[in-house]
Amino acid sequence: MPRSSPHNPQLNANGELQHLLSIEGLPREILVQILDTAEPFAGVTEREVKKVPLMRGKSVFNLFFEASTRTRTTFEIAAKRLSADVINLNVAVSSQTKGESLLDTVANLSAMQADVFVVRHGSSGAPYLIARHVKPHEHVINAGDGRHAHPTQGLLDLYTIRHYKKDFTRLTVAIVGDVLHSRVARSLIHGLTTLGVPEVRVIGPQTLLPAGVESLGVRVFHDMRSGLKDCDVVVMLRLQNERMNGALLPSAQEFFKHYGLTADKLALAKPDAIVMHPGPMNRGVEIDSSVADGPHSVILPQVTFGIAVRMAVMSIVASN
Amino acid sequence: MKLLIKGGRIVDPASGRDEVGDVFISDGKISGKKEKADQTIDAKGLVVAPGLIDLSARLREPGYEYKATLESEMDAAVAGGVTSLACPPDTDPPLDEPGLVDMLRRRAKVLARARVYPVGALTVKLAGERLTEMAELAEAGCVAFSQANAPLADTQVLWRAMQYAATFGFPVWLRTEDRSLAHGGVAHDGEVATRLGLPGIPAFAETIALGTLLQLVRATGTRVHVCRLSTAVAVEMIRAAKKEGLPVSCDVGIHHVHLSEMDLGYYDSHCRLEPPLRSQRDRDALAAGLADGTVDCAVSDHTPVDEDQKQMPFAEAEPGATGLELLLPLLLKWGAARKLPLAKTLARVTSDAARILGVQSGRIEAGLPADLVLFDPQQNWRVAPEMLRSQGKNTPFLGYELAGRVRKTIVAGNVVYDASGSA
């Protein structure tokens, strides 16, 4: 049955970023605006006084329905460097266990005068539900929902790639490992295709690639060596412990043998290839220590850029 | 009490009759001769058809009265032109004891609206382990036996249950889904689920279980009605099974004839259904199968869900959609899109459904029960919560403009619904 396509819930009536829920559906101009805005913020983080007053008097609520230290901390730092007040709520262990519904929790916090909600939730799509119910002046930033999206991670990956490679339109990027469960992979794939990367590859065993993944605009490789050939960027994904032994994979050892990144395999990529990882890493499972700490690795700069990118996203939505 | 329905367009799918004329009703039955009426209903401009027979409508009693009550849902049924409905056994407790079935039928009878045909649980508590007392349940009024949305995991139990049902000639109604393949899934395993990051249920979860079921039909000779097909391959399998002469029939939920995975949009939890909405190719095959008769019936699969249970992230939202009041307009929409004659369109919810249910109604013929619906096929209306009598307002069609509005519903010669408000 034909249906008018629903209004893009991320954009306001002027086509500006109202919420950041997913990279999918965002026009190229907005992605570039975020990356450009992040550039000077990367400088702020290196200054002695690491603060700008862009969000003074605004409140950022970190609403984490799923435990996370790293992502929550980077959002907290980003908000503080913008001079916002930050309130951290670890909802995973408070109201939800008392049976309060997701929307009731949000309504309560909204009554405490929030400007930005940073939301992480175990269920894909939860930030969309929240975005539909917040007040017009409130903004929702998705900090990871189920397997769906992790847009600020995707953006910081894009920022990192742009920083080292400048031009997206001549790159070959490989994403390796557990794409099936990865919100990071989905967000990055949408970002790369939107910014005109001509070849995005995903590499993994069939059990870790979702049905119809080609429809996202990627080439599928099951053999890592052929998949890495002549790549400019290699993005390794984290393999969760609980998925290492079972019906998806027989063992971490066998996974490492076929899909772990070693210096030997990396040699098949371009000589100036960069290696990325969203962290936290499993050394010896998806990546060998010599590569993680080696000259191609930009894993730690990713973390630094992540703060600048999150500052950019927060300051943009808060000003729209 | 003698009733005359005057000057309507009489559409009787069973005989193919489609003409303007009068229908006489006497003592609750269609009368073959012209009689002096106590009451006359002017049906000019309306279609007069057999009342709809819905093979799957959840009334939520016993156990889920906060979602809906028997009264609200029986109101919804007749407002939708449904005069007979079969209700699946997934109540709380499930319909696995004669006492529960008996109580449900009595309560429905007191309300005096649509006729209610309970479908009994095939296994105790629908747990898939122990058979229910099917003969006792049949005596209490169960017309068939089913697992509702709790497909059997154990093929041994399925085999024995089918053998036992076949012993007494009871039909078994089953939705086919391999439980381990479907485990944890909430959407069709395809492009949309991949994009939205939703755990998928592959199409072969349905067809593998259907293959098993068809083999067991060959082995046991049990009469089987396959509920809620959702895939193109399953339609093909049923087509072949019928050609082979197996005693199988099947139905499709009316939502699956119109919607596909694309309609999930940005996580519209109203599209969280069981089975999941599948690809457009599947949807087209279901609509075509319903037209050529491979799929015998369309059902509402009415499932009232309260708003709180839908205002959740997609995967956590309770599955199901309200449907009793949308079955007729959605069926008409399907028939119009395929350019089918009205009689053929309506057959899928009247005479064909009556055949599967094993009841006399579903046709306009002298001596049969006077269960009729009078509707205006041209009247457009917009689906909105306040337009629905069901306590469940949960439908993916909210905001849609649909054609076809029921004016009067008659059960056993009594007007049980009148849109003008006099019933």
XYZ file of C-alpha atoms in Angstrom:
743
model
C 0.000 0.000 0.000
C 1.526 3.354 -0.930
C 2.254 5.555 2.028
C 3.619 9.036 2.133
C 7.117 8.765 3.535
C 7.136 9.861 7.153
C 8.643 13.188 8.049
C 12.324 12.852 8.900
C 12.165 13.131 12.682
C 15.729 14.428 12.955
C 15.210 17.661 11.097
C 13.151 20.696 12.037
C 10.907 22.611 9.657
C 13.924 24.520 8.310
C 15.799 21.329 7.548
C 18.192 21.883 10.465
C 19.337 19.251 12.904
C 16.749 19.013 15.679
C 17.834 15.632 17.025
C 20.704 13.357 16.114
C 19.180 9.893 15.925
C 20.944 8.262 13.008
C 23.361 9.209 10.264
C 20.989 7.615 7.815
C 18.692 10.202 6.348
C 20.973 13.141 7.092
C 21.966 15.206 4.072
C 25.636 15.509 3.169
C 25.616 19.214 4.104
C 24.712 18.494 7.712
C 27.419 15.842 8.044
C 29.974 18.284 6.661
C 28.662 21.050 8.942
C 29.214 18.809 11.973
C 32.726 17.845 10.888
C 33.616 21.472 10.114
C 32.226 22.646 13.448
C 34.312 20.019 15.227
C 37.599 21.330 13.755
C 38.036 24.357 16.045
C 36.773 22.340 19.030
C 39.628 19.911 18.485
C 41.815 22.968 19.145
C 39.899 23.852 22.309
C 40.738 20.509 23.816
C 44.418 21.267 23.443
C 44.241 24.705 25.042
C 45.111 25.296 28.640
C 41.595 26.554 29.382
C 39.500 23.897 27.736
C 36.144 25.666 27.829
C 33.947 27.665 25.522
C 30.742 29.313 26.752
C 28.433 28.109 23.951
C 26.064 26.168 26.170
C 26.304 28.139 29.383
C 23.081 27.766 31.357
C 21.920 24.765 29.360
C 21.355 21.338 30.881
C 22.491 18.114 29.313
C 20.965 14.927 30.715
C 22.977 11.794 30.102
C 20.287 9.159 30.058
C 21.880 5.737 29.918
C 19.508 2.793 29.954
C 22.447 0.549 29.151
C 25.676 0.620 31.082
C 28.564 2.494 29.488
C 31.453 4.333 31.022
C 33.446 5.414 28.034
C 30.737 6.934 25.841
C 29.019 8.584 28.796
C 32.296 10.107 29.925
C 33.099 11.551 26.521
C 29.647 13.137 26.331
C 30.118 14.504 29.822
C 33.473 16.028 28.956
C 32.113 17.453 25.713
C 29.158 19.079 27.489
C 31.366 20.497 30.242
C 33.776 21.986 27.717
C 30.775 23.756 26.219
C 30.017 25.096 29.747
C 26.743 23.150 30.012
C 25.486 21.618 33.243
C 25.641 17.838 33.037
C 23.421 15.441 34.897
C 24.293 11.763 34.675
C 21.470 9.291 35.123
C 22.199 5.640 35.202
C 18.650 4.597 34.471
C 19.624 0.978 34.038
C 19.686 0.595 37.806
C 17.056 3.083 38.938
C 13.557 3.751 37.685
C 13.378 1.062 35.007
C 13.851 -1.653 37.594
C 10.960 -0.130 39.529
C 8.755 -0.641 36.495
C 8.517 2.965 35.341
C 7.978 3.210 31.605
C 10.533 4.788 29.334
C 8.239 7.679 28.453
C 7.374 8.346 32.104
C 11.061 8.571 32.913
C 11.582 11.050 30.096
C 8.517 13.092 31.059
C 9.839 13.385 34.615
C 13.251 14.539 33.487
C 11.695 16.919 31.026
C 9.870 18.512 33.954
C 13.315 19.207 35.434
C 14.080 21.475 32.458
C 16.445 19.625 30.190
C 17.808 21.047 26.961
C 19.574 18.016 25.580
C 18.987 14.345 26.269
C 21.870 12.046 25.451
C 20.269 8.618 25.257
C 21.670 5.147 25.187
C 19.222 2.250 25.115
C 19.442 -1.467 24.444
C 16.460 -1.427 22.089
C 16.827 -0.266 18.508
C 14.688 2.791 17.862
C 14.223 3.874 21.501
C 15.640 7.392 20.844
C 13.016 7.862 18.080
C 10.278 7.144 20.580
C 11.767 9.660 23.008
C 12.257 12.277 20.282
C 8.562 11.990 19.396
C 7.583 12.861 22.946
C 9.960 15.591 24.097
C 9.073 19.281 24.029
C 9.958 21.350 20.961
C 12.945 23.034 22.642
C 14.431 19.733 23.800
C 16.897 17.768 21.724
C 17.741 14.097 21.667
C 21.161 12.737 20.807
C 21.411 9.021 20.248
C 24.406 7.596 22.092
C 23.741 4.067 20.839
C 20.476 2.138 20.423
C 20.480 -1.646 20.168
C 22.030 -2.756 16.931
C 20.721 0.261 15.093
C 22.896 3.333 15.312
C 25.674 5.101 17.151
C 25.792 8.299 15.131
C 28.361 10.251 17.174
C 30.737 7.305 16.915
C 30.103 7.210 13.168
C 30.782 10.939 12.955
C 34.007 10.728 14.917
C 35.092 7.920 12.592
C 34.313 10.161 9.630
C 36.202 13.016 11.274
C 39.219 10.772 11.797
C 39.149 9.557 8.206
C 38.879 13.110 6.900
C 41.694 14.228 9.170
C 44.110 11.650 7.756
C 42.804 11.135 4.230
C 41.252 14.526 3.332
C 39.158 13.403 0.351
C 36.374 10.845 0.807
C 35.758 10.357 -2.892
C 38.823 8.258 -3.635
C 38.816 5.913 -0.667
C 38.350 2.222 -0.127
C 37.196 1.487 3.418
C 36.906 -1.971 4.966
C 34.835 -2.707 8.075
C 35.767 -6.025 9.643
C 34.099 -8.356 12.097
C 30.717 -8.516 13.826
C 28.623 -6.287 11.566
C 25.421 -8.121 12.533
C 25.320 -6.737 16.078
C 27.162 -3.499 15.380
C 25.491 -0.108 15.576
C 28.907 1.432 14.930
C 29.152 -0.328 11.558
C 25.667 0.729 10.459
C 26.284 4.365 11.317
C 29.669 4.449 9.647
C 28.389 2.768 6.475
C 25.647 5.388 6.075
C 28.142 8.188 6.697
C 30.667 6.870 4.211
C 28.113 6.339 1.443
C 26.589 9.779 2.051
C 29.995 11.450 1.797
C 30.729 9.701 -1.482
C 33.196 6.954 -0.564
C 33.221 4.837 -3.729
C 33.956 1.505 -2.089
C 32.836 0.377 1.340
C 33.555 -3.245 2.150
C 32.366 -5.407 4.983
C 34.420 -8.448 5.907
C 33.250 -11.251 8.144
C 31.858 -14.777 8.319
C 28.267 -15.205 7.148
C 27.098 -15.642 10.730
C 28.164 -12.094 11.622
C 26.744 -10.287 8.589
C 23.060 -9.239 8.595
C 20.590 -10.356 5.910
C 20.708 -8.185 2.814
C 23.652 -6.109 4.048
C 24.507 -5.350 0.391
C 21.404 -3.154 0.309
C 23.291 -0.676 2.515
C 25.644 -0.109 -0.400
C 28.579 -2.275 0.632
C 30.604 -5.064 -0.957
C 30.732 -8.274 1.041
C 33.931 -10.258 1.566
C 34.265 -13.437 3.559
C 37.990 -13.718 2.928
C 39.832 -11.033 4.869
C 42.935 -11.063 2.715
C 41.073 -10.266 -0.494
C 38.862 -7.796 1.386
C 41.807 -5.789 2.720
C 43.568 -5.513 -0.615
C 44.376 -1.880 -1.419
C 42.251 -0.441 1.397
C 42.913 3.087 2.665
C 41.053 2.623 5.915
C 40.528 -0.504 8.017
C 37.892 -0.349 10.747
C 37.929 -3.242 13.192
C 34.770 -3.966 15.191
C 34.604 -5.245 18.709
C 33.558 -8.866 19.163
C 31.475 -9.273 22.311
C 32.657 -11.989 24.666
C 29.301 -13.768 24.719
C 29.418 -14.228 20.939
C 32.818 -15.894 20.802
C 31.747 -19.463 21.558
C 28.405 -20.679 20.335
C 26.277 -20.914 17.233
C 27.822 -17.818 15.637
C 31.490 -18.672 16.083
C 33.314 -21.726 17.365
C 36.083 -19.900 19.223
C 37.976 -16.652 19.616
C 41.117 -18.369 18.368
C 39.551 -19.425 15.089
C 38.042 -15.949 14.666
C 41.423 -14.330 15.207
C 43.044 -16.650 12.728
C 40.627 -15.663 9.949
C 39.409 -12.191 10.869
C 41.901 -10.811 13.360
C 44.021 -7.938 12.074
C 47.704 -8.789 12.069
C 50.650 -6.930 10.552
C 50.822 -9.644 7.963
C 47.257 -9.080 6.762
C 47.499 -5.315 7.084
C 50.390 -5.407 4.608
C 47.797 -6.150 1.901
C 46.193 -2.737 2.422
C 47.748 0.461 1.031
C 51.105 1.364 2.618
C 49.594 4.477 4.228
C 46.414 2.758 5.432
C 45.012 3.777 8.800
C 43.582 1.344 11.341
C 40.602 2.312 13.476
C 38.668 0.659 16.301
C 35.709 2.061 18.271
C 36.996 0.460 21.469
C 37.189 -1.176 23.839
C 39.560 -3.536 22.037
C 39.982 -7.260 22.528
C 43.658 -7.665 21.828
C 44.364 -11.031 20.273
C 40.726 -11.509 19.240
C 39.968 -8.942 16.574
C 43.283 -7.101 16.572
C 46.888 -7.978 17.288
C 48.715 -5.736 19.769
C 51.468 -4.966 17.303
C 48.870 -3.429 14.970
C 46.837 -1.722 17.697
C 49.957 0.035 18.958
C 51.671 0.249 15.566
C 52.283 3.138 13.186
C 49.066 2.681 11.201
C 46.858 2.843 14.292
C 44.811 6.001 14.891
C 42.776 4.450 17.675
C 43.772 6.939 20.382
C 43.347 10.041 18.190
C 39.811 8.734 17.520
C 39.035 9.145 21.210
C 40.337 12.717 21.252
C 38.401 13.638 18.105
C 35.324 12.032 19.650
C 35.091 14.801 22.220
C 35.326 17.521 19.576
C 32.685 15.838 17.425
C 30.303 15.469 20.373
C 30.855 19.133 21.238
C 29.971 19.987 17.641
C 26.786 17.913 17.672
C 25.601 19.310 21.003
C 26.305 22.916 20.109
C 24.569 22.554 16.742
C 21.360 20.969 18.029
C 21.224 23.340 21.008
C 21.410 26.359 18.703
C 18.672 25.132 16.307
C -40.932 -10.915 14.159
C -40.819 -10.430 10.401
C -38.366 -8.074 8.801
C -38.128 -6.771 5.258
C -34.891 -5.352 3.859
C -36.031 -3.405 0.881
C -34.334 -2.354 -2.305
C -30.716 -3.152 -1.415
C -28.047 -4.551 -3.685
C -28.061 -8.188 -2.619
C -24.642 -9.766 -2.935
C -24.425 -13.455 -2.096
C -20.949 -14.845 -2.756
C -22.046 -18.482 -2.445
C -24.486 -18.291 -5.345
C -22.805 -15.416 -7.162
C -26.063 -13.464 -6.944
C -25.631 -9.685 -7.302
C -28.864 -7.809 -7.920
C -31.144 -5.224 -6.420
C -34.013 -6.801 -4.510
C -35.714 -7.473 -1.200
C -34.765 -9.867 1.581
C -37.450 -11.224 3.872
C -36.602 -12.463 7.335
C -38.884 -14.539 9.461
C -38.131 -16.039 12.900
C -34.456 -15.261 12.587
C -34.083 -16.993 9.264
C -34.012 -15.917 5.650
C -37.466 -16.480 4.263
C -38.086 -17.818 0.771
C -41.428 -16.060 0.305
C -42.748 -12.530 0.425
C -44.412 -11.913 3.737
C -46.036 -8.989 5.430
C -43.305 -7.397 7.476
C -43.495 -5.969 11.018
C -40.574 -3.756 10.218
C -39.064 -2.528 6.957
C -35.502 -1.371 6.484
C -34.825 0.792 3.471
C -31.559 -0.499 1.995
C -31.505 1.698 -1.084
C -27.901 2.382 -2.115
C -26.564 -0.188 0.345
C -25.039 -3.586 -0.203
C -26.866 -6.389 1.581
C -24.420 -9.239 2.136
C -23.988 -12.171 4.489
C -22.490 -11.036 7.780
C -18.715 -11.345 7.932
C -17.141 -14.426 9.474
C -13.799 -13.647 11.062
C -11.670 -16.702 11.796
C -9.424 -14.879 14.250
C -10.479 -12.200 16.693
C -9.145 -11.848 20.222
C -11.785 -10.734 22.677
C -9.246 -10.607 25.534
C -11.486 -12.433 27.989
C -10.680 -14.056 30.257
C -7.549 -12.485 31.648
C -6.821 -9.322 29.691
C -9.831 -7.192 30.535
C -7.662 -4.099 30.881
C -6.868 -4.369 27.197
C -10.445 -4.974 26.153
C -13.646 -6.510 27.427
C -15.948 -8.951 25.799
C -18.545 -6.203 25.614
C -16.317 -3.633 23.898
C -15.037 -6.158 21.397
C -18.450 -7.613 20.619
C -19.559 -4.040 19.953
C -16.582 -3.645 17.648
C -17.434 -6.869 15.842
C -20.943 -5.898 14.898
C -19.863 -2.338 14.105
C -17.493 -3.946 11.617
C -20.244 -6.117 10.143
C -18.826 -9.274 11.708
C -21.645 -11.627 12.719
C -19.552 -14.701 13.542
C -16.064 -14.917 14.891
C -13.653 -17.559 16.040
C -11.512 -16.596 18.992
C -8.070 -18.104 19.482
C -7.260 -19.790 22.796
C -4.511 -17.390 23.964
C -6.494 -15.901 26.814
C -5.282 -15.992 30.417
C -5.822 -18.737 31.399
C -5.859 -20.217 27.903
C -8.984 -21.959 26.645
C -7.840 -25.388 27.726
C -10.710 -26.363 30.018
C -14.359 -26.922 29.176
C -15.481 -24.650 32.022
C -13.681 -21.654 30.549
C -15.094 -22.293 27.104
C -18.551 -22.702 28.486
C -18.319 -19.458 30.447
C -17.064 -17.545 27.432
C -19.924 -18.800 25.280
C -22.503 -17.977 27.931
C -21.146 -14.465 28.426
C -21.121 -13.917 24.672
C -24.660 -15.212 24.375
C -25.943 -12.819 27.012
C -24.453 -9.909 25.080
C -26.432 -11.082 22.046
C -24.277 -9.586 19.345
C -21.984 -11.669 17.120
C -21.846 -15.449 17.348
C -18.688 -16.582 19.107
C -16.910 -19.818 18.183
C -14.090 -20.607 20.611
C -11.010 -22.362 19.318
C -9.651 -24.644 22.027
C -6.049 -24.996 23.078
C -4.315 -27.975 21.486
C -2.059 -28.438 24.504
C -2.533 -27.632 28.177
C -1.702 -23.978 28.867
C -0.507 -23.855 25.248
C 2.761 -25.121 26.700
C 3.238 -27.706 23.978
C 3.646 -30.674 26.282
C 0.373 -32.323 27.216
C -2.750 -32.686 25.032
C -5.943 -31.035 26.168
C -9.176 -32.983 26.594
C -10.207 -32.215 23.057
C -13.403 -34.233 23.066
C -14.589 -32.499 26.248
C -13.662 -29.123 24.826
C -15.517 -29.883 21.604
C -18.580 -30.754 23.644
C -18.282 -27.414 25.395
C -18.320 -25.718 22.019
C -14.810 -25.584 20.610
C -14.845 -25.748 16.836
C -11.149 -26.443 16.317
C -7.846 -26.687 18.201
C -4.927 -24.376 17.988
C -1.690 -23.160 19.536
C -2.439 -19.485 18.674
C 0.898 -17.663 18.592
C 2.749 -20.303 20.591
C 3.831 -22.749 17.886
C 4.786 -26.209 19.098
C 8.493 -26.710 19.517
C 8.281 -30.464 19.876
C 7.434 -32.251 16.624
C 6.620 -35.457 18.501
C 3.875 -33.638 20.429
C 2.622 -32.053 17.211
C 2.412 -35.435 15.535
C 0.529 -36.992 18.473
C -1.816 -34.025 18.776
C -2.676 -34.282 15.101
C -3.248 -38.020 15.349
C -5.493 -37.523 18.349
C -7.483 -34.733 16.721
C -7.855 -36.824 13.558
C -9.272 -39.686 15.622
C -12.299 -37.533 16.418
C -12.306 -35.635 13.159
C -11.433 -32.335 14.848
C -9.751 -29.739 12.673
C -6.433 -28.309 13.816
C -5.643 -24.630 13.141
C -1.980 -23.796 13.313
C 0.286 -20.912 12.538
C 3.589 -22.333 11.358
C 6.760 -20.907 12.796
C 9.927 -22.697 13.790
C 10.408 -21.494 17.336
C 14.160 -21.652 17.466
C 14.534 -19.862 14.144
C 12.107 -17.163 15.228
C 13.568 -16.848 18.720
C 14.271 -13.242 19.657
C 13.167 -11.903 16.277
C 10.728 -9.019 15.907
C 10.771 -8.150 12.195
C 11.215 -9.807 8.816
C 14.857 -10.753 8.386
C 15.594 -8.546 5.421
C 16.726 -5.132 4.303
C 14.546 -3.134 6.660
C 15.470 -5.115 9.775
C 19.121 -4.827 8.807
C 18.827 -1.071 8.399
C 16.833 -0.566 11.603
C 18.994 -2.970 13.573
C 16.062 -5.156 14.568
C 16.546 -8.877 15.223
C 15.059 -10.750 12.272
C 12.744 -13.702 11.728
C 13.713 -15.359 8.449
C 10.996 -16.306 5.975
C 12.080 -19.921 6.237
C 11.072 -19.973 9.916
C 7.549 -20.170 8.487
C 8.154 -22.510 5.577
C 10.321 -25.050 7.400
C 7.556 -25.475 9.972
C 4.976 -25.604 7.182
C 6.964 -28.350 5.465
C 6.919 -30.347 8.696
C 3.201 -29.759 9.137
C 2.371 -30.855 5.600
C 4.359 -34.062 6.059
C 2.368 -34.752 9.210
C -0.881 -34.098 7.349
C 0.199 -36.749 4.837
C 0.971 -39.134 7.692
C -2.128 -38.520 9.799
C -4.825 -37.276 7.439
C -5.698 -34.531 9.947
C -7.751 -31.643 8.623
C -5.480 -28.649 8.995
C -6.132 -24.957 8.594
C -2.892 -22.994 8.347
C -3.247 -19.605 9.990
C -1.701 -16.269 8.993
C 0.541 -17.093 6.044
C 3.155 -14.394 5.640
C 5.492 -15.548 2.879
C 5.339 -16.101 -0.878
C 6.955 -19.519 -0.534
C 4.268 -20.646 1.915
C 1.576 -19.663 -0.613
C 3.340 -21.830 -3.203
C 3.561 -24.741 -0.754
C -0.156 -24.549 0.042
C -0.972 -24.377 -3.663
C 0.993 -27.579 -4.250
C -0.507 -29.272 -1.180
C -4.034 -28.531 -2.355
C -3.215 -29.817 -5.820
C -1.954 -32.987 -4.215
C -5.319 -33.324 -2.494
C -4.230 -32.796 1.101
C -7.020 -31.658 3.466
C -5.534 -28.195 4.046
C -6.887 -24.671 3.956
C -5.292 -21.408 5.017
C -5.855 -17.758 5.827
C -4.012 -14.479 5.795
C -4.239 -11.513 8.145
C -5.752 -8.537 6.318
C -2.793 -6.348 7.314
C -0.386 -8.618 5.482
C -2.331 -8.199 2.262
C -1.676 -4.448 2.324
C 1.484 -3.770 4.278
C 5.121 -4.806 4.082
C 8.307 -4.321 6.069
C 8.655 -0.916 4.376
C 5.745 0.335 6.480
C 7.805 0.043 9.673
C 9.077 3.518 8.785
C 10.825 4.957 11.816
C 9.928 2.108 14.173
C 6.133 2.360 13.957
C 5.182 -0.077 16.707
C 1.686 -0.383 15.212
C 3.452 -2.439 12.543
C 4.781 -4.848 15.154
C 2.712 -7.884 14.219
C 2.847 -11.659 14.485
C 3.869 -12.956 12.002
C 6.003 -9.963 10.989
C 5.233 -7.853 7.928
C 7.460 -9.227 5.216
C 8.806 -8.094 1.861
C 6.722 -6.454 -0.835
C 7.115 -9.602 -2.919
C 5.598 -11.643 -0.089
C 2.770 -9.169 0.311
C 1.989 -9.315 -3.414
C 2.000 -13.123 -3.365
C -0.441 -13.150 -0.425
C -2.791 -10.713 -2.168
C -2.628 -12.797 -5.372
C -3.099 -16.069 -3.484
C -6.182 -14.662 -1.783
C -7.568 -13.719 -5.197
C -6.991 -17.094 -6.863
C -8.315 -19.027 -3.865
C -5.049 -20.624 -2.768
C -5.567 -18.585 0.378
C -9.108 -19.390 1.465
C -9.862 -16.545 3.843
C -8.822 -13.166 5.119
C -9.021 -12.583 8.863
C -8.743 -9.490 11.029
C -6.476 -11.209 13.578
C -7.969 -8.592 15.857
C -5.658 -7.959 18.819
C -6.524 -4.975 20.999
C -3.401 -3.640 22.718
C -3.476 -0.705 25.081
C -1.505 2.393 24.148
C 1.062 1.944 26.939
C 2.132 -1.373 25.478
C 2.594 0.219 22.066
C 4.450 3.321 23.294
C 7.625 1.322 23.641
C 10.717 0.712 21.590
C 9.680 -1.458 18.638
C 11.082 -4.735 19.929
C 9.502 -4.282 23.364
C 6.070 -3.232 22.110
C 3.329 -5.819 22.331
C 2.529 -7.291 18.925
C -0.890 -7.079 17.294
C -3.363 -4.693 15.728
C -7.027 -3.963 16.183
C -8.926 -5.192 13.156
C -12.601 -6.097 13.548
C -13.773 -2.712 12.301
C -11.204 -2.543 9.511
C -11.666 -5.997 8.022
C -14.457 -5.000 5.624
C -12.962 -1.750 4.276
C -9.513 -3.327 3.943
C -10.984 -6.302 2.136
C -12.891 -3.978 -0.207
C -9.670 -2.092 -0.862
C -7.941 -5.337 -1.791
C -10.835 -6.380 -4.048
C -10.915 -2.992 -5.758
C -7.164 -3.016 -6.359
C -7.458 -6.416 -8.033
C -10.657 -5.437 -9.873
C -12.598 -8.369 -8.447
C -16.391 -8.542 -8.518
C -17.860 -7.674 -5.130
C -19.265 -11.196 -4.656
C -15.850 -12.721 -5.129
C -14.242 -10.186 -2.798
C -16.744 -10.867 -0.039
C -16.520 -14.652 -0.431
C -13.212 -14.628 1.464
C -14.906 -13.448 4.654
C -18.296 -15.096 4.191
C -18.939 -18.360 2.327
C -15.284 -19.481 2.317
C -14.890 -18.750 6.014
C -18.168 -20.567 6.755
C -16.863 -23.656 4.963
C -13.751 -23.722 7.158
C -15.672 -22.986 10.328
C -18.255 -25.629 9.389
C -21.283 -23.379 9.899
C -24.403 -22.752 7.839
C -24.244 -18.986 7.795
C -22.201 -16.964 5.335
C -24.824 -17.070 2.593
C -28.207 -15.587 1.777
C -30.465 -18.541 1.241
C -33.967 -19.458 2.361
C -34.001 -21.333 5.651
C -30.534 -20.259 6.764
C -29.825 -17.965 9.720
C -30.463 -14.309 8.918
C -26.954 -12.977 9.640
C -26.515 -9.977 7.390
C -24.555 -6.803 6.970
C -25.781 -3.660 5.240
C -22.987 -1.367 4.157
C -22.308 1.600 1.965
C -19.370 0.606 -0.249
C -18.739 4.202 -1.356
C -18.722 5.962 1.985
C -15.249 7.191 2.843
C -14.100 7.544 6.399
C -10.853 8.374 8.094
C -9.496 5.874 10.597
C -9.200 7.630 13.956
C -9.342 6.363 17.542
C -12.760 7.899 18.135
C -14.138 6.076 15.089
C -13.391 2.684 16.635
C -15.571 0.940 19.189
C -12.894 -1.560 20.063
C -10.934 -0.736 23.154
C -7.854 -1.307 21.010
C -7.015 1.748 18.916
C -3.767 0.208 17.737
C -3.668 0.077 13.965
C -1.091 0.916 11.305
C -3.984 2.423 9.339
C -4.571 5.369 11.688
C -5.126 8.418 9.536
C -5.940 6.431 6.401
C -8.987 7.213 4.334
C -10.890 3.986 3.649
C -14.056 3.245 1.695
C -16.869 1.101 3.055
C -18.855 1.790 6.180
C -21.276 -0.563 7.906
C -24.800 0.821 8.396
C -26.590 -2.106 9.969
C -25.679 -5.542 11.200
C -28.253 -8.260 11.704
C -27.737 -11.473 13.648
C -30.468 -14.123 13.677
C -32.945 -11.588 12.349
C -32.207 -8.965 15.036
C -30.605 -5.637 14.283
C -27.568 -5.717 16.586
C -25.823 -2.665 15.176
C -27.275 0.450 13.623
C -24.940 3.270 12.632
C -27.805 5.722 13.005
C -27.835 4.795 16.670
C -31.195 3.112 17.141
C -29.966 -0.399 17.999
